[in-house]
mmCIF file of C-alpha atoms in Angstrom:
data_model
loop_
_atom_site.group_PDB
_atom_site.id
_atom_site.type_symbol
_atom_site.label_atom_id
_atom_site.label_comp_id
_atom_site.label_asym_id
_atom_site.label_seq_id
_atom_site.Cartn_x
_atom_site.Cartn_y
_atom_site.Cartn_z
ATOM 1 C CA UNK W 1 93.999 -4.459 184.438
ATOM 2 C CA UNK W 2 93.674 -1.720 187.050
ATOM 3 C CA UNK W 3 92.216 1.607 185.955
ATOM 4 C CA UNK W 4 94.023 3.521 188.723
ATOM 5 C CA UNK W 5 96.163 6.348 187.331
ATOM 6 C CA UNK W 6 99.915 5.775 187.241
ATOM 7 C CA UNK W 7 102.116 8.524 188.656
ATOM 8 C CA UNK W 8 105.679 9.079 187.523
ATOM 9 C CA UNK W 9 108.181 8.582 190.339
ATOM 10 C CA UNK W 10 109.969 11.816 191.177
ATOM 11 C CA UNK W 11 112.332 12.839 193.975
ATOM 12 C CA UNK W 12 110.373 13.873 197.072
ATOM 13 C CA UNK W 13 111.632 17.490 196.957
ATOM 14 C CA UNK W 14 110.493 17.874 193.341
ATOM 15 C CA UNK W 15 107.109 16.338 194.079
ATOM 16 C CA UNK W 16 106.582 18.625 197.082
ATOM 17 C CA UNK W 17 107.323 21.702 194.985
ATOM 18 C CA UNK W 18 104.755 20.532 192.421
ATOM 19 C CA UNK W 19 102.195 20.186 195.191
ATOM 20 C CA UNK W 20 103.015 23.615 196.588
ATOM 21 C CA UNK W 21 102.795 25.192 193.113
ATOM 22 C CA UNK W 22 99.351 23.667 192.658
ATOM 23 C CA UNK W 23 98.229 24.618 196.160
ATOM 24 C CA UNK W 24 99.326 28.246 195.764
ATOM 25 C CA UNK W 25 97.382 28.482 192.514
ATOM 26 C CA UNK W 26 94.207 27.007 194.008
ATOM 27 C CA UNK W 27 94.411 28.921 197.319
ATOM 28 C CA UNK W 28 94.990 32.211 195.491
ATOM 29 C CA UNK W 29 91.870 31.710 193.361
ATOM 30 C CA UNK W 30 89.506 29.976 195.780
ATOM 31 C CA UNK W 31 90.637 31.195 199.185
ATOM 32 C CA UNK W 32 91.462 28.843 202.018
ATOM 33 C CA UNK W 33 87.907 27.790 202.887
ATOM 34 C CA UNK W 34 86.729 27.103 199.340
ATOM 35 C CA UNK W 35 89.881 25.405 198.120
ATOM 36 C CA UNK W 36 89.657 21.631 197.997
ATOM 37 C CA UNK W 37 92.381 19.043 198.337
ATOM 38 C CA UNK W 38 90.820 17.260 195.332
ATOM 39 C CA UNK W 39 91.422 20.268 193.109
ATOM 40 C CA UNK W 40 94.948 20.755 194.435
ATOM 41 C CA UNK W 41 95.745 17.097 193.738
ATOM 42 C CA UNK W 42 94.287 17.404 190.242
ATOM 43 C CA UNK W 43 96.402 20.481 189.447
ATOM 44 C CA UNK W 44 99.498 18.704 190.770
ATOM 45 C CA UNK W 45 98.710 15.600 188.744
ATOM 46 C CA UNK W 46 98.805 13.283 191.752
ATOM 47 C CA UNK W 47 96.395 11.500 194.076
ATOM 48 C CA UNK W 48 94.801 13.227 197.037
ATOM 49 C CA UNK W 49 96.219 10.683 199.530
ATOM 50 C CA UNK W 50 99.692 11.594 198.277
ATOM 51 C CA UNK W 51 99.095 15.275 199.128
ATOM 52 C CA UNK W 52 98.122 14.305 202.667
ATOM 53 C CA UNK W 53 101.091 11.944 202.950
ATOM 54 C CA UNK W 54 103.616 14.551 201.856
ATOM 55 C CA UNK W 55 102.293 17.821 203.288
ATOM 56 C CA UNK W 56 99.571 16.947 205.802
ATOM 57 C CA UNK W 57 96.182 18.573 206.275
ATOM 58 C CA UNK W 58 94.835 21.498 204.314
ATOM 59 C CA UNK W 59 95.846 23.811 207.170
ATOM 60 C CA UNK W 60 99.390 22.435 207.168
ATOM 61 C CA UNK W 61 99.539 22.731 203.388
ATOM 62 C CA UNK W 62 98.464 26.372 203.546
ATOM 63 C CA UNK W 63 101.141 27.138 206.149
ATOM 64 C CA UNK W 64 103.723 25.418 203.940
ATOM 65 C CA UNK W 65 102.633 27.692 201.069
ATOM 66 C CA UNK W 66 103.002 30.751 203.293
ATOM 67 C CA UNK W 67 106.472 29.712 204.391
ATOM 68 C CA UNK W 68 107.666 29.019 200.860
ATOM 69 C CA UNK W 69 106.335 32.228 199.333
ATOM 70 C CA UNK W 70 107.487 34.321 202.301
ATOM 71 C CA UNK W 71 110.958 32.788 202.177
ATOM 72 C CA UNK W 72 111.195 33.389 198.441
ATOM 73 C CA UNK W 73 110.257 37.020 198.943
ATOM 74 C CA UNK W 74 112.708 37.649 201.799
ATOM 75 C CA UNK W 75 115.543 35.880 199.980
ATOM 76 C CA UNK W 76 114.946 37.992 196.876
ATOM 77 C CA UNK W 77 115.117 41.202 198.911
ATOM 78 C CA UNK W 78 118.116 40.146 201.004
ATOM 79 C CA UNK W 79 120.015 38.970 197.938
ATOM 80 C CA UNK W 80 119.509 42.289 196.155
ATOM 81 C CA UNK W 81 120.008 44.785 199.003
ATOM 82 C CA UNK W 82 123.626 44.149 200.047
ATOM 83 C CA UNK W 83 124.599 46.077 203.206
ATOM 84 C CA UNK W 84 127.707 47.672 201.645
ATOM 85 C CA UNK W 85 125.697 49.571 199.016
ATOM 86 C CA UNK W 86 124.841 53.278 199.322
ATOM 87 C CA UNK W 87 121.543 53.801 201.152
ATOM 88 C CA UNK W 88 119.520 54.865 198.123
ATOM 89 C CA UNK W 89 120.870 52.050 195.924
ATOM 90 C CA UNK W 90 120.203 49.511 198.664
ATOM 91 C CA UNK W 91 116.605 50.658 199.061
ATOM 92 C CA UNK W 92 116.084 50.780 195.290
ATOM 93 C CA UNK W 93 117.412 47.274 194.778
ATOM 94 C CA UNK W 94 115.304 45.974 197.648
ATOM 95 C CA UNK W 95 112.174 47.551 196.168
ATOM 96 C CA UNK W 96 112.996 46.260 192.692
ATOM 97 C CA UNK W 97 113.467 42.742 194.062
ATOM 98 C CA UNK W 98 110.229 42.965 196.037
ATOM 99 C CA UNK W 99 108.095 44.157 193.146
ATOM 100 C CA UNK W 100 109.884 41.709 190.852
ATOM 101 C CA UNK W 101 108.804 38.909 193.188
ATOM 102 C CA UNK W 102 105.203 40.109 193.146
ATOM 103 C CA UNK W 103 105.204 40.411 189.362
ATOM 104 C CA UNK W 104 106.630 36.914 188.931
ATOM 105 C CA UNK W 105 104.565 35.267 191.683
ATOM 106 C CA UNK W 106 101.185 36.968 191.627
ATOM 107 C CA UNK W 107 99.438 33.872 192.976
ATOM 108 C CA UNK W 108 101.997 33.666 195.770
ATOM 109 C CA UNK W 109 101.401 37.306 196.679
ATOM 110 C CA UNK W 110 97.644 36.703 196.736
ATOM 111 C CA UNK W 111 98.141 33.865 199.220
ATOM 112 C CA UNK W 112 100.495 35.922 201.396
ATOM 113 C CA UNK W 113 98.699 39.247 201.396
ATOM 114 C CA UNK W 114 95.057 38.535 200.678
ATOM 115 C CA UNK W 115 94.247 35.029 201.840
ATOM 116 C CA UNK W 116 96.394 34.759 204.972
ATOM 117 C CA UNK W 117 95.920 38.098 206.695
ATOM 118 C CA UNK W 118 92.274 37.605 207.608
ATOM 119 C CA UNK W 119 92.467 33.970 208.671
ATOM 120 C CA UNK W 120 93.638 32.730 212.053
ATOM 121 C CA UNK W 121 96.098 31.195 212.768
ATOM 122 C CA UNK W 122 97.567 32.120 209.385
ATOM 123 C CA UNK W 123 97.446 35.842 210.147
ATOM 124 C CA UNK W 124 99.974 35.213 212.908
ATOM 125 C CA UNK W 125 102.346 33.560 210.439
ATOM 126 C CA UNK W 126 102.005 36.541 208.120
ATOM 127 C CA UNK W 127 102.527 39.010 210.986
ATOM 128 C CA UNK W 128 105.804 37.306 211.854
ATOM 129 C CA UNK W 129 107.043 37.663 208.276
ATOM 130 C CA UNK W 130 105.901 41.279 208.133
ATOM 131 C CA UNK W 131 107.705 42.077 211.389
ATOM 132 C CA UNK W 132 110.903 40.696 209.889
ATOM 133 C CA UNK W 133 110.446 42.865 206.794
ATOM 134 C CA UNK W 134 109.904 45.947 208.978
ATOM 135 C CA UNK W 135 113.082 45.091 210.899
ATOM 136 C CA UNK W 136 115.046 44.878 207.640
ATOM 137 C CA UNK W 137 113.761 48.287 206.481
ATOM 138 C CA UNK W 138 114.405 49.873 209.880
ATOM 139 C CA UNK W 139 117.959 48.505 209.843
ATOM 140 C CA UNK W 140 118.485 49.971 206.349
ATOM 141 C CA UNK W 141 117.300 53.386 207.509
ATOM 142 C CA UNK W 142 119.367 53.269 210.700
ATOM 143 C CA UNK W 143 122.492 52.340 208.744
ATOM 144 C CA UNK W 144 121.916 55.195 206.295
ATOM 145 C CA UNK W 145 121.246 57.724 209.056
ATOM 146 C CA UNK W 146 124.385 56.787 210.959
ATOM 147 C CA UNK W 147 126.433 57.100 207.769
ATOM 148 C CA UNK W 148 125.139 60.678 207.500
ATOM 149 C CA UNK W 149 125.996 61.405 211.128
ATOM 150 C CA UNK W 150 122.389 61.339 212.388
ATOM 151 C CA UNK W 151 120.662 59.177 214.920
ATOM 152 C CA UNK W 152 116.927 58.617 215.198
ATOM 153 C CA UNK W 153 115.162 56.945 218.103
ATOM 154 C CA UNK W 154 114.101 53.328 217.764
ATOM 155 C CA UNK W 155 110.393 54.193 217.870
ATOM 156 C CA UNK W 156 110.734 56.784 215.092
ATOM 157 C CA UNK W 157 112.656 54.294 212.947
ATOM 158 C CA UNK W 158 110.006 51.646 213.530
ATOM 159 C CA UNK W 159 107.184 54.039 212.622
ATOM 160 C CA UNK W 160 108.873 55.075 209.360
ATOM 161 C CA UNK W 161 109.644 51.429 208.512
ATOM 162 C CA UNK W 162 106.026 50.394 209.099
ATOM 163 C CA UNK W 163 104.831 53.283 206.922
ATOM 164 C CA UNK W 164 107.184 52.331 204.079
ATOM 165 C CA UNK W 165 106.294 48.639 204.288
ATOM 166 C CA UNK W 166 102.564 49.416 204.378
ATOM 167 C CA UNK W 167 102.763 51.702 201.352
ATOM 168 C CA UNK W 168 104.879 49.171 199.471
ATOM 169 C CA UNK W 169 102.429 46.352 200.231
ATOM 170 C CA UNK W 170 99.506 48.441 198.996
ATOM 171 C CA UNK W 171 101.285 49.236 195.740
ATOM 172 C CA UNK W 172 102.224 45.565 195.369
ATOM 173 C CA UNK W 173 98.557 44.660 195.690
ATOM 174 C CA UNK W 174 97.823 47.174 192.930
ATOM 175 C CA UNK W 175 100.520 45.557 190.761
ATOM 176 C CA UNK W 176 99.203 42.040 191.378
ATOM 177 C CA UNK W 177 95.864 42.976 189.799
ATOM 178 C CA UNK W 178 97.454 44.480 186.691
ATOM 179 C CA UNK W 179 99.374 41.965 184.568
ATOM 180 C CA UNK W 180 100.258 44.747 182.133
ATOM 181 C CA UNK W 181 102.021 46.812 184.831
ATOM 182 C CA UNK W 182 105.837 46.754 184.824
ATOM 183 C CA UNK W 183 107.293 45.721 188.216
ATOM 184 C CA UNK W 184 110.442 47.801 187.692
ATOM 185 C CA UNK W 185 108.482 50.943 186.840
ATOM 186 C CA UNK W 186 106.310 50.292 189.886
ATOM 187 C CA UNK W 187 109.459 50.016 192.006
ATOM 188 C CA UNK W 188 110.673 53.339 190.562
ATOM 189 C CA UNK W 189 107.400 55.036 191.493
ATOM 190 C CA UNK W 190 107.641 53.688 195.029
ATOM 191 C CA UNK W 191 111.296 54.715 195.249
ATOM 192 C CA UNK W 192 110.395 58.292 194.366
ATOM 193 C CA UNK W 193 107.768 58.393 197.103
ATOM 194 C CA UNK W 194 109.944 56.622 199.685
ATOM 195 C CA UNK W 195 113.345 58.131 199.013
ATOM 196 C CA UNK W 196 112.294 61.763 198.706
ATOM 197 C CA UNK W 197 110.872 61.489 202.212
ATOM 198 C CA UNK W 198 113.742 59.379 203.521
ATOM 199 C CA UNK W 199 116.317 61.776 202.084
ATOM 200 C CA UNK W 200 114.810 64.595 204.130
ATOM 201 C CA UNK W 201 114.991 62.420 207.213
ATOM 202 C CA UNK W 202 118.626 61.577 206.480
ATOM 203 C CA UNK W 203 119.456 65.275 206.527
ATOM 204 C CA UNK W 204 117.646 65.906 209.767
ATOM 205 C CA UNK W 205 114.629 67.662 208.246
ATOM 206 C CA UNK W 206 111.386 66.952 210.084
ATOM 207 C CA UNK W 207 107.940 68.518 210.012
ATOM 208 C CA UNK W 208 106.430 69.707 213.257
ATOM 209 C CA UNK W 209 102.847 70.833 213.882
ATOM 210 C CA UNK W 210 102.303 74.554 214.464
ATOM 211 C CA UNK W 211 102.091 75.763 218.041
#
């Protein structure tokens, strides 16, 4: 009798998600360079040739992880922040969904924010996702400003959106390292920082340097 391990037949989509779950876990802990396809296959409970057959090389597998985690994050935010909500509620729900994603997918956040940003060509993939997130925040701010009868130039909107996204990412990284931290309370803290400043902007209040 053969001693080769027997693998339960599963639908391809289910099997791929198992592989991605395992890969995200290993990449988040080892980093891209030190992660091995052997360990990923072991976590997934399959053979290494099957990983290659389904998802390609290690580089292609890492990109697939980025796409899945990034898509999950953007879908969570978009699903929570409906465009017909008041500006503050929309921002709050978007932040709550974002920090909820980080709290529920800490390994996924580690892959997105820590492992990908310093590695080419993965940094480019991450930059594309980040640009989309900035666009979403800028659109939220523009919508809120117009509702209040104010208009702000595109560059100013972009700068504020980048600042909010950067601060939110930093706080998310803080949350990812603290399993005891509550994602909703973290979202509330970020909302207080973000909205108090945004509310001033909505009412046309700006700071200018002294002459």
